[in-house]
């Protein structure tokens, strides 16, 4: 495909079905289909909600349905990934514009990136329409004037291919709200070029205008509006007609046609304030709002943190360090269920794809529409990791990261006291989670290295159970009521062969009790237990990419003393 044609050649190429021109929504949808790895990008930790955005907005818009006439607004807390997602969309459509299918053409030298087909007469448009391509809108007065260079003959108009680029402001626009007293619509719409008025004789002359606003830059691509509802209301008025009709008005000229995907992002507070104003109904009716909460999937959160680390940081991270930190953060984001008897910890497990008996992920996600819209934001965690990893230390364990998170929360001037207490409680829950994981490692050691002790304790317990000896009572003290209630039935089931009963014959819950009991015995009887655990850890834990450390063993010591 060439980079330049006459408009006559371009039209013939379309009529011969050698090229299919795309609208901006079609181009972006095709780019997303082609870029099937987008949602697998680790920086998009909230992939489920971004997939929802693609399915609910970009798919129907790309197929030509009426939703293309709406501005998309992503609503979420700071750090939920809204701007990152939009950046990925821009990157996708930019890459696609370099392919033959995604090629974009404009009238040569056009500051508006205007679609060349707007220059063809109705008779030719009807032929193009028969190919399934609708040409919407009229040629701008700017290009009508330039058409005189070609003696008014549309066939002679020269067109050129251009490649979308944010750096060159070609097909990608980006608008930020500014000072309410100095910012005006010229940032979006361009402005009259007063230096050329003497040349062209009037400020209404189409050549006496600077077509350098963000709406003009974004034509044929994407316009991103940062913190859209922090803008002055009058700055948003052009989007009423731009969204619905694909046109907008500039000073002293007839409406200009534009074909662009408009994406804004905001937080819930700004959106609520905007909706309260009755004068904004015309704008809100032309918007599609999609919530973008914080990520709630543990494995995705861990990957997000890993992406922020340098290569040499990984070897310093101790067992469950990032996992525990991520757990603390996610516990601040999930809501306690009012419908199901499930803990917040169990909710995190379910959202992570783990099984929790009696519940499904779908049951819980339907309870709250706004779950994940509050909690600890990723940027606080990124700052924490940067601070800790920059230190000259060999080991970074879960306890250290939790302590640093506590310090960050206590020093946060913005965080309300009630929220701070809730977040600190989540840290304690995460610490208990980490201790359970550590304790399970020790119990694995007991099962692997002390099987004969386990078998002896199981046999002795069931032999002495009916006599209620001090030994059997010691084991009972570790059991919850439901296990005590079922033990007699278990004993009856095993009674025919009590002398030969083995640890492996027991259900999992009872196995854990006897591992705990045997561990308590060994703590008392074997002085070199820590050394045994260290040697075992060097061999067995290393196989699981778990590196034994003094800080880890110190925590284990404290846990066992508190048992």
Short mmCIF file of C-alpha atoms in Angstrom, two decimals, residues 132 415 493 552:
data_model
loop_
_atom_site.label_atom_id
_atom_site.label_comp_id
_atom_site.label_asym_id
_atom_site.label_seq_id
_atom_site.Cartn_x
_atom_site.Cartn_y
_atom_site.Cartn_z
CA UNK A 132 -21.29 -1.27 3.06
CA UNK A 415 -6.56 9.11 55.68
CA UNK A 493 -14.83 -46.82 62.98
CA UNK A 552 12.03 -16.46 59.27
#
